[in-house]
XYZ file of C-alpha atoms in Angstrom:
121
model
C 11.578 14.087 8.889
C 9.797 10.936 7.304
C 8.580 11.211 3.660
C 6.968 8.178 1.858
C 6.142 8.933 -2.019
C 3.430 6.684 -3.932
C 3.548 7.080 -7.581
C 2.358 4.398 -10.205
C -1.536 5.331 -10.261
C -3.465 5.903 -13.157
C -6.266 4.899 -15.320
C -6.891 1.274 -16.466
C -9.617 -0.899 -18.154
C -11.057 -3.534 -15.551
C -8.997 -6.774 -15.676
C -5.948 -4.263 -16.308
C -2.621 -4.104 -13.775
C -0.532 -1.413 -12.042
C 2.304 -1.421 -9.715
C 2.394 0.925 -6.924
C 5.599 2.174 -5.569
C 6.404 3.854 -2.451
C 9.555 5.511 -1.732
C 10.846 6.488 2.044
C 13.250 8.237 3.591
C 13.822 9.798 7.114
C 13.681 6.913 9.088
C 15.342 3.423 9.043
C 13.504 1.448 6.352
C 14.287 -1.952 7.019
C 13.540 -1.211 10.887
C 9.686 -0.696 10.256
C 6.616 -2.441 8.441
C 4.642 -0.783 5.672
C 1.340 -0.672 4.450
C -1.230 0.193 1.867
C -4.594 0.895 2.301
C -7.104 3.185 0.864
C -10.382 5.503 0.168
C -13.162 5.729 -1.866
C -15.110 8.674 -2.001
C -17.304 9.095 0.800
C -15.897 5.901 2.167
C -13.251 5.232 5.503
C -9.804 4.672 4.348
C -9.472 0.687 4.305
C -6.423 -1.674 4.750
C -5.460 -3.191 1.505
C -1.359 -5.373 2.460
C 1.093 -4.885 4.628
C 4.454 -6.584 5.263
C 6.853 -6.991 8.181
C 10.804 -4.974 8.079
C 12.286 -8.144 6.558
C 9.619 -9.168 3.664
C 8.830 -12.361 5.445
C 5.643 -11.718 6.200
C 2.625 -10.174 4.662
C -1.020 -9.300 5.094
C -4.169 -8.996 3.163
C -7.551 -7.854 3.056
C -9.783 -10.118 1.816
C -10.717 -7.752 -1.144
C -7.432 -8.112 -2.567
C -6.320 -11.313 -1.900
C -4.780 -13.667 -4.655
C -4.748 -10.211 -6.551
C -2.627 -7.921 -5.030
C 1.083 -8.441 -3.728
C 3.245 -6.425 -1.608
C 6.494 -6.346 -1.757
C 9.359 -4.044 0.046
C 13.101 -3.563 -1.213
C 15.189 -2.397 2.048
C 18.324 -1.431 -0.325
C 15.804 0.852 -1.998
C 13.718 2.175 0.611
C 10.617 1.502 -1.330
C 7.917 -0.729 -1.333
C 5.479 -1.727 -3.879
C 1.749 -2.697 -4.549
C 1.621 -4.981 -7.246
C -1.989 -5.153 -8.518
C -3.613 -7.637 -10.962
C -7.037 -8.290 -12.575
C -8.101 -4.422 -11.061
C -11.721 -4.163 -10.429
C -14.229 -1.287 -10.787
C -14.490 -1.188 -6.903
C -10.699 -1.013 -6.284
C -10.933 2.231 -7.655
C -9.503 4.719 -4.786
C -6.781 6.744 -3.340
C -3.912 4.553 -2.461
C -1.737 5.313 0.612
C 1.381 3.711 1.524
C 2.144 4.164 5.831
C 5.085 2.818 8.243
C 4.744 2.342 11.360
C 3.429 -1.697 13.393
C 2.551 -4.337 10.860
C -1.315 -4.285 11.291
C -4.349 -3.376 9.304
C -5.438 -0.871 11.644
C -4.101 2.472 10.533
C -3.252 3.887 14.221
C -1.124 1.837 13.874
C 1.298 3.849 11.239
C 2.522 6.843 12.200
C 3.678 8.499 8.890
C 1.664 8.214 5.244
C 2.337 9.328 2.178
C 0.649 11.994 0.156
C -1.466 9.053 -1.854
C -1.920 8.157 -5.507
C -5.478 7.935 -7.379
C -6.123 4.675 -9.159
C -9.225 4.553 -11.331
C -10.393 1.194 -12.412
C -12.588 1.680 -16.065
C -15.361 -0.957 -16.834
């Protein structure tokens, strides 16, 4: 059975940073890619990064680009969401998903529970 865990959300001021972290198990780690997106209230749940199984590769939304980094560790079965200068509107639940490196989510077949991040102006 696949389990991915995000923790590292919070509260912080605008301009503020948090890391994300995602922690799997169940499957082969370093055999899959892994995203992030997320959701707004009363919004669709939106692609934020995603990286390839060997870290070489990574995707952005425009949103978050030059802002946000994603990262993976295949010895720890965890990936991570670093995010810098955090605006109001990133404010969301953040998932972390494996499955085809893409932004569209049918392409991930497992997500994790999610983590709230508030941004504070």
């Amino acid at each position: 059975q696949v389990q991915l865990v995000e923790s590292g959300g919070g509260l912080v001021q605008a301009g503020g940073s948090l890391r994300l972290s995602c922690a799997a198990s169940g499957r082969t780690f370093s055999s899959y890619a892994m995203g992030w997106f997320r959701q707004a209230p009363g919004k669709a749940r939106d692609f934020v990064a995603a990286i390839n199984w060997s870290g070489s590769s990574t995707y952005y939304a425009d949103s978050v680009k030059g802002r946000f980094t994603i990262s993976r560790d295949n010895a720890k079965n965890t990936v991570y969401l670093q995010m810098n200068t955090l605006r109001p509107e990133d404010t969301a639940v953040y998932y972390c998903a494996t499955g085809s490196v893409s932004s569209r989510s049918r392409e991930y077949d497992h997500w994790g529970q999610g983590t709230q991040v508030t941004v504070s102006s």
